[in-house]
Amino acid sequence: MTHQPPPSPPEYPETPAQPPQPPQYPSPASHTAQYSAAPQHPIAPESPQPPACPTGTRPPAGPAPAEPPAYPTAAQPPTYPTAAQPPAYPTDTPQPGVTPPVPPPAAPRPSPAPGDPAHPHHIATDRGRVHISAQQRRTDATAVGNLLLYLPHFLCSLLVVGLLSLLFGDLGFLLVLAWLASGALVFHRPTESALARHLLRLRYPTPQERARLEPVWREVTARAGVEGRTYELWVEDSDHLNAVAAAGHIVGVTRFAMNELPNGELAAVMAHELGHHVGGHAWSSLLGYWYALPGRTAWRVLRTVTGVMFRISRAFSCFGVVFFGLFVGGLALATISSLYGLPLLILAMPYALAAVGRRAELRADQHAAALGFAPMLAAVLEKLHQQEERQVAAVTAAHGGVPVAESPVSRLLASHPDYYTRLHHLQPYLQPRG
């Protein structure tokens, strides 16, 4: 085999005479000075670029070659989510030291319209067979107590009518008998209509209003086992939430209650008024008021005459006032001694009648709740409470922002219990039954 000479090395341009300078690193003394000078960590100096050729010589100057794209190497693998490190999702458990983001407030959902079947207080009024109770009405303890409290008024009225009958001589007893028999007019339908129209300011409903009221009324009377055709439905042109049970057969609701309440809440209002009728509250109150009317009229006349006489007596200085006081005091003493203190009872009757009236309202609430209208009635009471608060705010604003406190006497004479008392008595019907 022929020996071949080794290949000559590749020719490179001549390198400068000076060898490449070794990289300069900071000395230990400089490290000590840097750590003592500032608490910050020293920045390591940049290491020199290694020579591109194995011979240690610098390549010729020229345009730098394009850098290849960076690919992940074994030393720096790409990071992918693994089973050990799942992606972080928001959880309900708050992380320690991390404040969870506050979600934006949700837009309020529009409440269903009163006539919308989706309303929570909407009830179905389609009913088939109806069971009618044998006992349509009763006279509960509240009605009996109301009649007993009107007894002093009745006796005073009888005295007044008896004094007036003396003017007719021998025919005076006919006046007394006619007055006693006049109480039957309370249950007379034409008389009831006249009272509803002229005293209570009610009117007959239109065909559209009757189509709104009658299905609800049928549902209420069907649950109560009452013949609904016994009663008459009337409407009051008012923008307030109210209803009334008058005489023996009248149930009236306001235009606001008829148009603005869901049919379930309207049924609760009508069931409350039906409770006044079946409990005897309506006819006993009207009958007592009717027989007390002559005595009330005589009292108003006497009070007016007494006020006129007092103003006249003031014209005669102190002597006239003393004489007037002695005259009125002697008349009152004679009246009390002859009537066994009956006038003193009459002075206390308004407070007792108001207390019985508040009890009757609670009984009517219980009647409506027993028919299944407790949640609807609670919603109606809430609306009534808000209406009263707006009225109080208006009165306070009219007095320059000074709140007007209710006197204890006005509380004793209130015809209805306060909102919290009525809601408290409804709690047994609002609790879920096991």
Coordinates of C-alpha atoms in Angstrom, one line a residue:
M1 CA 0.0 0.0 0.0
T2 CA 1.4 3.4 -1.0
H3 CA 1.6 5.9 1.9
Q4 CA -0.4 9.0 1.3
P5 CA 0.7 12.3 2.8
P6 CA -1.7 13.7 5.4
P7 CA -4.1 16.3 4.1
S8 CA -3.1 19.8 4.7
P9 CA -5.2 21.7 7.3
P10 CA -7.6 24.2 6.0
E11 CA -6.3 27.6 5.5
Y12 CA -7.5 30.3 7.8
P13 CA -6.7 34.0 7.7
E14 CA -3.9 35.0 9.8
T15 CA -4.7 35.7 13.4
P16 CA -3.3 38.7 15.2
A17 CA -0.1 38.2 17.1
Q18 CA -1.7 38.6 20.5
P19 CA -3.4 35.5 21.9
P20 CA -7.0 35.8 23.1
Q21 CA -7.3 37.4 26.5
P22 CA -8.7 35.1 29.1
P23 CA -12.0 36.2 30.7
Q24 CA -11.6 38.4 33.7
Y25 CA -13.5 37.4 36.8
P26 CA -14.0 39.6 39.9
S27 CA -11.5 38.9 42.6
P28 CA -12.6 37.7 46.1
A29 CA -11.8 41.1 47.5
S30 CA -14.2 42.7 45.1
H31 CA -16.9 40.2 46.1
T32 CA -16.4 41.1 49.8
A33 CA -16.6 44.8 49.0
Q34 CA -19.8 44.4 47.0
Y35 CA -21.5 42.4 49.8
S36 CA -20.4 44.9 52.4
A37 CA -21.4 47.9 50.3
A38 CA -25.0 47.0 49.6
P39 CA -27.4 44.3 50.7
Q40 CA -28.2 43.5 47.0
H41 CA -26.8 40.4 45.5
P42 CA -23.9 41.0 43.0
I43 CA -24.6 40.5 39.4
A44 CA -22.3 37.9 37.8
P45 CA -20.2 39.2 35.0
E46 CA -21.0 38.2 31.5
S47 CA -18.9 35.2 30.5
P48 CA -17.0 35.6 27.2
Q49 CA -18.3 34.0 24.1
P50 CA -16.5 30.8 23.4
P51 CA -14.5 30.6 20.2
A52 CA -16.4 29.2 17.3
C53 CA -13.5 27.1 16.1
P54 CA -11.7 24.3 17.9
T55 CA -8.3 25.9 17.2
G56 CA -9.1 28.8 19.6
T57 CA -8.7 31.4 16.9
R58 CA -11.4 33.9 16.1
P59 CA -13.3 33.4 12.8
P60 CA -13.2 36.0 10.2
A61 CA -15.4 39.0 10.6
G62 CA -18.4 39.0 8.4
P63 CA -22.2 38.9 8.6
A64 CA -23.4 36.8 11.5
P65 CA -25.2 33.7 10.4
A66 CA -28.9 33.4 11.1
E67 CA -29.6 31.8 14.4
P68 CA -31.5 28.5 14.2
P69 CA -34.9 28.4 15.7
A70 CA -34.9 27.5 19.4
Y71 CA -36.2 24.0 20.0
P72 CA -36.8 22.6 23.4
T73 CA -33.9 20.6 24.6
A74 CA -33.6 17.9 27.2
A75 CA -32.2 20.3 29.7
Q76 CA -35.4 22.6 29.4
P77 CA -38.4 20.4 28.4
P78 CA -41.6 22.1 27.6
T79 CA -44.1 22.3 30.4
Y80 CA -47.4 20.6 29.9
P81 CA -50.2 20.2 32.5
T82 CA -49.9 16.7 34.0
A83 CA -52.1 14.6 36.2
A84 CA -50.0 15.7 39.2
Q85 CA -50.6 19.4 38.4
P86 CA -54.1 19.8 37.0
P87 CA -55.1 23.2 35.7
A88 CA -56.5 25.5 38.4
Y89 CA -60.2 26.0 38.3
P90 CA -62.2 28.4 40.6
T91 CA -63.5 26.6 43.7
D92 CA -66.0 27.6 46.4
T93 CA -63.3 27.1 49.1
P94 CA -61.3 30.4 49.5
Q95 CA -57.6 29.9 49.3
P96 CA -55.6 31.3 52.3
G97 CA -54.2 34.7 51.7
V98 CA -56.1 35.1 48.4
T99 CA -59.0 37.4 48.1
P100 CA -61.7 35.9 45.8
P101 CA -63.0 38.1 43.1
V102 CA -66.4 39.7 43.9
P103 CA -68.9 38.8 41.2
P104 CA -70.9 41.6 39.7
P105 CA -74.4 42.0 41.2
A106 CA -77.0 40.0 39.3
A107 CA -79.7 42.1 37.6
P108 CA -83.0 41.9 39.5
R109 CA -85.6 39.8 37.9
P110 CA -88.8 41.6 37.1
S111 CA -91.6 40.6 39.3
P112 CA -94.6 38.9 37.6
A113 CA -97.6 41.1 37.0
P114 CA -100.6 40.6 39.4
G115 CA -102.6 38.8 36.7
D116 CA -99.7 36.5 35.6
P117 CA -100.2 32.8 36.5
A118 CA -96.5 32.7 37.3
H119 CA -97.0 34.9 40.3
P120 CA -96.3 33.0 43.5
H121 CA -99.7 34.2 45.0
H122 CA -101.7 33.2 41.9
I123 CA -104.4 30.6 42.6
A124 CA -106.5 28.4 40.3
T125 CA -110.2 29.3 40.3
D126 CA -111.4 26.3 38.3
R127 CA -113.5 24.2 40.7
G128 CA -116.0 21.5 40.2
R129 CA -118.4 20.3 42.9
V130 CA -118.7 22.5 46.0
H131 CA -119.6 21.3 49.4
I132 CA -121.9 23.7 51.2
S133 CA -121.9 23.7 55.0
A134 CA -125.1 23.3 56.9
Q135 CA -124.2 26.2 59.2
Q136 CA -123.7 29.3 57.1
R137 CA -123.3 31.8 60.0
R138 CA -122.7 31.9 63.6
T139 CA -122.4 34.4 66.4
D140 CA -119.1 34.1 68.0
A141 CA -117.9 35.6 71.3
T142 CA -116.7 38.8 69.7
A143 CA -120.2 39.6 68.2
V144 CA -121.9 38.8 71.6
G145 CA -119.4 41.1 73.4
N146 CA -120.0 43.8 70.9
L147 CA -123.7 43.7 71.5
L148 CA -123.3 43.7 75.3
L149 CA -121.0 46.8 75.1
Y150 CA -123.6 48.6 73.1
L151 CA -126.2 48.0 75.8
P152 CA -125.6 51.3 77.7
H153 CA -125.9 53.2 74.4
F154 CA -129.1 51.4 73.7
L155 CA -130.5 52.3 77.1
C156 CA -129.6 56.0 76.7
S157 CA -131.1 56.0 73.2
L158 CA -134.3 54.4 74.7
L159 CA -134.4 57.2 77.2
V160 CA -134.0 59.8 74.5
V161 CA -136.7 58.2 72.4
G162 CA -139.0 57.9 75.4
L163 CA -138.6 61.7 76.2
L164 CA -139.4 62.5 72.6
S165 CA -142.5 60.3 72.7
L166 CA -143.9 62.5 75.4
L167 CA -144.5 65.1 72.8
F168 CA -147.0 62.8 71.0
G169 CA -149.2 62.2 74.0
D170 CA -151.0 58.9 73.9
L171 CA -149.5 57.9 70.6
G172 CA -146.0 58.2 71.9
F173 CA -145.6 54.5 72.5
L174 CA -145.9 54.0 68.8
L175 CA -142.8 56.0 68.3
V176 CA -140.9 53.7 70.7
L177 CA -142.2 50.6 69.0
A178 CA -141.3 51.9 65.6
W179 CA -137.8 52.7 66.8
L180 CA -137.4 49.2 68.3
A181 CA -138.6 47.5 65.1
S182 CA -136.3 49.6 62.9
G183 CA -133.4 47.4 63.7
A184 CA -134.7 44.8 61.3
L185 CA -133.9 47.2 58.5
V186 CA -130.2 46.2 59.0
F187 CA -131.0 43.0 57.1
H188 CA -133.3 44.5 54.5
R189 CA -131.6 44.4 51.1
P190 CA -132.8 47.7 49.7
T191 CA -131.8 49.4 53.0
E192 CA -128.4 47.8 52.8
S193 CA -128.0 49.0 49.3
A194 CA -128.9 52.6 50.3
L195 CA -126.3 52.4 53.2
A196 CA -123.6 51.1 50.9
R197 CA -124.2 53.7 48.3
H198 CA -124.7 56.8 50.5
L199 CA -122.7 56.1 53.6
L200 CA -119.9 53.8 52.5
R201 CA -119.6 55.4 49.0
L202 CA -119.7 52.0 47.2
R203 CA -121.1 51.2 43.8
Y204 CA -122.0 48.2 41.7
P205 CA -119.1 46.6 39.7
T206 CA -119.0 46.9 35.9
P207 CA -119.1 43.7 33.8
Q208 CA -115.3 43.7 33.4
E209 CA -114.9 44.2 37.2
R210 CA -117.4 41.5 37.9
A211 CA -115.5 39.1 35.6
R212 CA -112.5 39.8 37.8
L213 CA -114.2 39.5 41.2
E214 CA -116.6 36.6 40.8
P215 CA -114.2 33.7 40.1
V216 CA -112.1 34.7 43.1
W217 CA -115.2 35.0 45.2
R218 CA -116.4 31.6 44.1
E219 CA -113.1 30.1 45.2
V220 CA -113.3 31.8 48.6
T221 CA -116.8 30.7 49.3
A222 CA -116.1 27.2 48.0
R223 CA -113.3 26.7 50.5
A224 CA -115.5 28.1 53.3
G225 CA -118.5 26.0 52.3
V226 CA -120.7 29.2 52.0
E227 CA -123.2 30.0 49.4
G228 CA -121.6 32.9 47.6
R229 CA -124.8 34.2 46.0
T230 CA -126.0 35.2 49.5
Y231 CA -123.6 38.2 49.4
E232 CA -123.3 41.1 47.1
L233 CA -120.0 42.4 45.7
W234 CA -119.4 46.1 45.6
V235 CA -116.5 48.4 44.5
E236 CA -115.1 51.5 46.1
D237 CA -113.4 54.0 43.8
S238 CA -110.3 54.4 45.9
D239 CA -106.5 54.1 45.3
H240 CA -106.0 52.6 48.7
L241 CA -105.7 49.0 49.7
N242 CA -108.9 48.3 51.7
A243 CA -112.1 46.3 51.9
V244 CA -115.3 46.3 53.9
A245 CA -118.0 44.0 55.2
A246 CA -121.2 45.9 55.8
A247 CA -124.6 45.1 57.1
G248 CA -125.6 41.5 56.5
H249 CA -124.7 40.8 52.9
I250 CA -122.3 43.4 51.5
V251 CA -118.6 42.7 50.6
G252 CA -116.8 45.7 49.2
V253 CA -113.3 46.1 47.8
T254 CA -111.4 49.1 46.6
R255 CA -110.5 49.6 42.9
F256 CA -106.8 49.4 43.9
A257 CA -107.2 46.0 45.6
M258 CA -109.1 44.6 42.6
N259 CA -106.7 45.8 39.9
E260 CA -103.3 45.7 41.7
L261 CA -103.4 42.6 43.8
P262 CA -102.8 39.0 42.5
N263 CA -105.9 36.9 42.7
G264 CA -104.5 35.0 45.6
E265 CA -104.1 38.2 47.7
L266 CA -107.4 39.5 46.5
A267 CA -108.9 36.2 47.7
A268 CA -107.2 36.6 51.1
V269 CA -108.8 40.1 51.5
M270 CA -112.3 38.8 50.5
A271 CA -111.9 35.8 52.8
H272 CA -111.1 38.2 55.7
E273 CA -114.3 40.1 55.0
L274 CA -116.2 36.8 54.7
G275 CA -114.9 36.0 58.2
H276 CA -116.6 39.2 59.5
H277 CA -119.9 38.0 58.0
V278 CA -119.8 34.4 59.1
G279 CA -118.7 35.4 62.6
G280 CA -121.6 37.9 63.0
H281 CA -119.2 40.9 63.4
A282 CA -120.8 42.9 60.6
W283 CA -124.4 42.8 61.5
S284 CA -123.8 43.1 65.3
S285 CA -121.7 46.3 64.8
L286 CA -124.2 47.8 62.5
L287 CA -127.1 46.9 64.8
G288 CA -125.4 48.3 67.8
Y289 CA -124.5 51.5 66.0
W290 CA -128.1 51.9 64.8
Y291 CA -129.6 51.6 68.3
A292 CA -126.9 53.9 69.7
L293 CA -127.6 56.6 67.2
P294 CA -130.4 58.5 69.2
G295 CA -128.1 58.6 72.2
R296 CA -125.1 59.8 70.2
T297 CA -127.2 62.5 68.5
A298 CA -128.5 63.7 71.9
W299 CA -124.9 63.8 73.3
R300 CA -123.7 65.9 70.3
V301 CA -126.6 68.3 70.7
L302 CA -125.9 68.6 74.5
R303 CA -122.2 69.2 73.9
T304 CA -122.9 71.9 71.3
V305 CA -125.4 73.7 73.6
T306 CA -123.0 73.4 76.5
G307 CA -120.2 75.0 74.5
V308 CA -122.5 77.9 73.5
M309 CA -123.6 78.5 77.1
F310 CA -119.9 78.5 78.2
R311 CA -119.0 81.2 75.7
I312 CA -122.0 83.2 76.8
S313 CA -121.1 82.8 80.5
R314 CA -117.6 84.2 79.8
A315 CA -119.2 87.5 78.9
F316 CA -120.3 87.8 82.5
S317 CA -116.8 87.4 83.9
C318 CA -115.9 85.0 86.6
F319 CA -119.4 85.0 88.1
G320 CA -120.9 83.6 85.0
V321 CA -118.3 80.9 84.6
V322 CA -118.8 79.8 88.2
F323 CA -122.6 79.7 87.8
F324 CA -122.3 77.7 84.6
G325 CA -120.0 75.2 86.3
L326 CA -122.4 74.7 89.2
F327 CA -125.3 74.3 86.8
V328 CA -123.6 71.7 84.7
G329 CA -122.1 69.9 87.7
G330 CA -125.5 69.6 89.4
L331 CA -127.1 68.3 86.2
A332 CA -124.4 65.7 85.8
L333 CA -124.8 64.6 89.4
A334 CA -128.5 64.3 89.1
T335 CA -128.1 62.3 85.9
I336 CA -125.6 59.9 87.5
S337 CA -127.6 59.4 90.6
S338 CA -130.9 58.7 88.7
L339 CA -129.3 56.4 86.1
Y340 CA -127.1 54.5 88.5
G341 CA -123.8 55.7 87.0
L342 CA -124.8 54.8 83.5
P343 CA -123.3 57.9 81.9
L344 CA -119.9 57.0 83.4
L345 CA -120.0 53.7 81.6
I346 CA -120.8 55.4 78.4
L347 CA -117.5 57.4 78.7
A348 CA -115.5 54.2 78.9
M349 CA -117.4 52.4 76.1
P350 CA -115.4 53.7 73.2
Y351 CA -112.2 52.1 74.5
A352 CA -114.0 48.8 75.2
L353 CA -115.6 48.8 71.8
A354 CA -112.3 49.5 70.1
A355 CA -110.7 46.6 71.9
V356 CA -113.5 44.2 70.8
G357 CA -113.1 45.6 67.2
R358 CA -109.4 44.7 67.2
R359 CA -110.3 41.2 68.4
A360 CA -112.8 40.8 65.6
E361 CA -110.0 41.7 63.1
L362 CA -107.8 39.0 64.5
R363 CA -110.7 36.5 64.2
A364 CA -111.3 37.4 60.6
D365 CA -107.5 37.0 59.9
Q366 CA -107.7 33.5 61.4
H367 CA -110.7 32.7 59.2
A368 CA -108.8 33.6 56.1
A369 CA -105.7 31.8 57.2
A370 CA -107.7 28.6 58.0
L371 CA -108.9 28.6 54.4
G372 CA -105.3 28.4 53.1
F373 CA -104.7 32.2 52.4
A374 CA -102.2 32.8 55.2
P375 CA -99.2 33.6 53.0
M376 CA -101.3 35.9 50.8
L377 CA -102.8 37.6 53.8
A378 CA -99.3 38.2 55.2
A379 CA -98.2 39.8 51.9
V380 CA -101.3 42.1 52.0
L381 CA -100.5 43.1 55.6
E382 CA -97.0 44.0 54.5
K383 CA -98.4 46.2 51.8
L384 CA -100.7 47.9 54.2
H385 CA -97.8 48.5 56.6
Q386 CA -95.8 50.1 53.8
Q387 CA -98.7 52.3 52.9
E388 CA -99.0 53.4 56.5
E389 CA -95.3 54.2 56.7
R390 CA -95.6 56.4 53.6
Q391 CA -98.4 58.2 55.2
V392 CA -96.4 58.8 58.4
A393 CA -93.4 60.0 56.2
A394 CA -95.7 62.4 54.5
V395 CA -97.1 63.8 57.8
T396 CA -93.5 64.1 59.1
A397 CA -92.4 66.0 56.0
A398 CA -95.4 68.3 56.4
H399 CA -94.3 69.1 59.9
G400 CA -90.8 70.1 58.9
G401 CA -89.2 66.7 59.5
V402 CA -90.3 66.4 63.1
P403 CA -91.9 63.0 63.7
V404 CA -95.4 63.0 65.1
A405 CA -95.7 60.5 67.9
E406 CA -99.0 58.6 68.3
S407 CA -100.6 59.3 71.6
P408 CA -101.6 56.4 73.9
V409 CA -105.3 57.5 73.7
S410 CA -105.2 57.1 69.9
R411 CA -103.7 53.6 70.3
L412 CA -106.5 52.6 72.6
L413 CA -109.1 53.9 70.2
A414 CA -107.6 52.2 67.1
S415 CA -110.1 49.9 65.3
H416 CA -107.4 47.6 63.9
P417 CA -104.4 45.9 65.5
D418 CA -101.0 47.0 64.5
Y419 CA -99.0 45.1 61.8
Y420 CA -96.8 43.2 64.1
T421 CA -99.7 41.9 66.3
R422 CA -101.6 40.6 63.2
L423 CA -98.5 39.0 61.8
H424 CA -97.7 37.3 65.1
H425 CA -101.2 35.7 65.2
L426 CA -100.6 34.4 61.6
Q427 CA -97.4 32.5 62.5
P428 CA -99.1 29.2 63.3
Y429 CA -100.6 29.1 59.8
L430 CA -97.3 30.2 58.1
Q431 CA -95.1 27.5 59.6
P432 CA -94.7 24.4 57.4
R433 CA -96.7 21.4 58.6
G434 CA -94.8 18.2 59.1

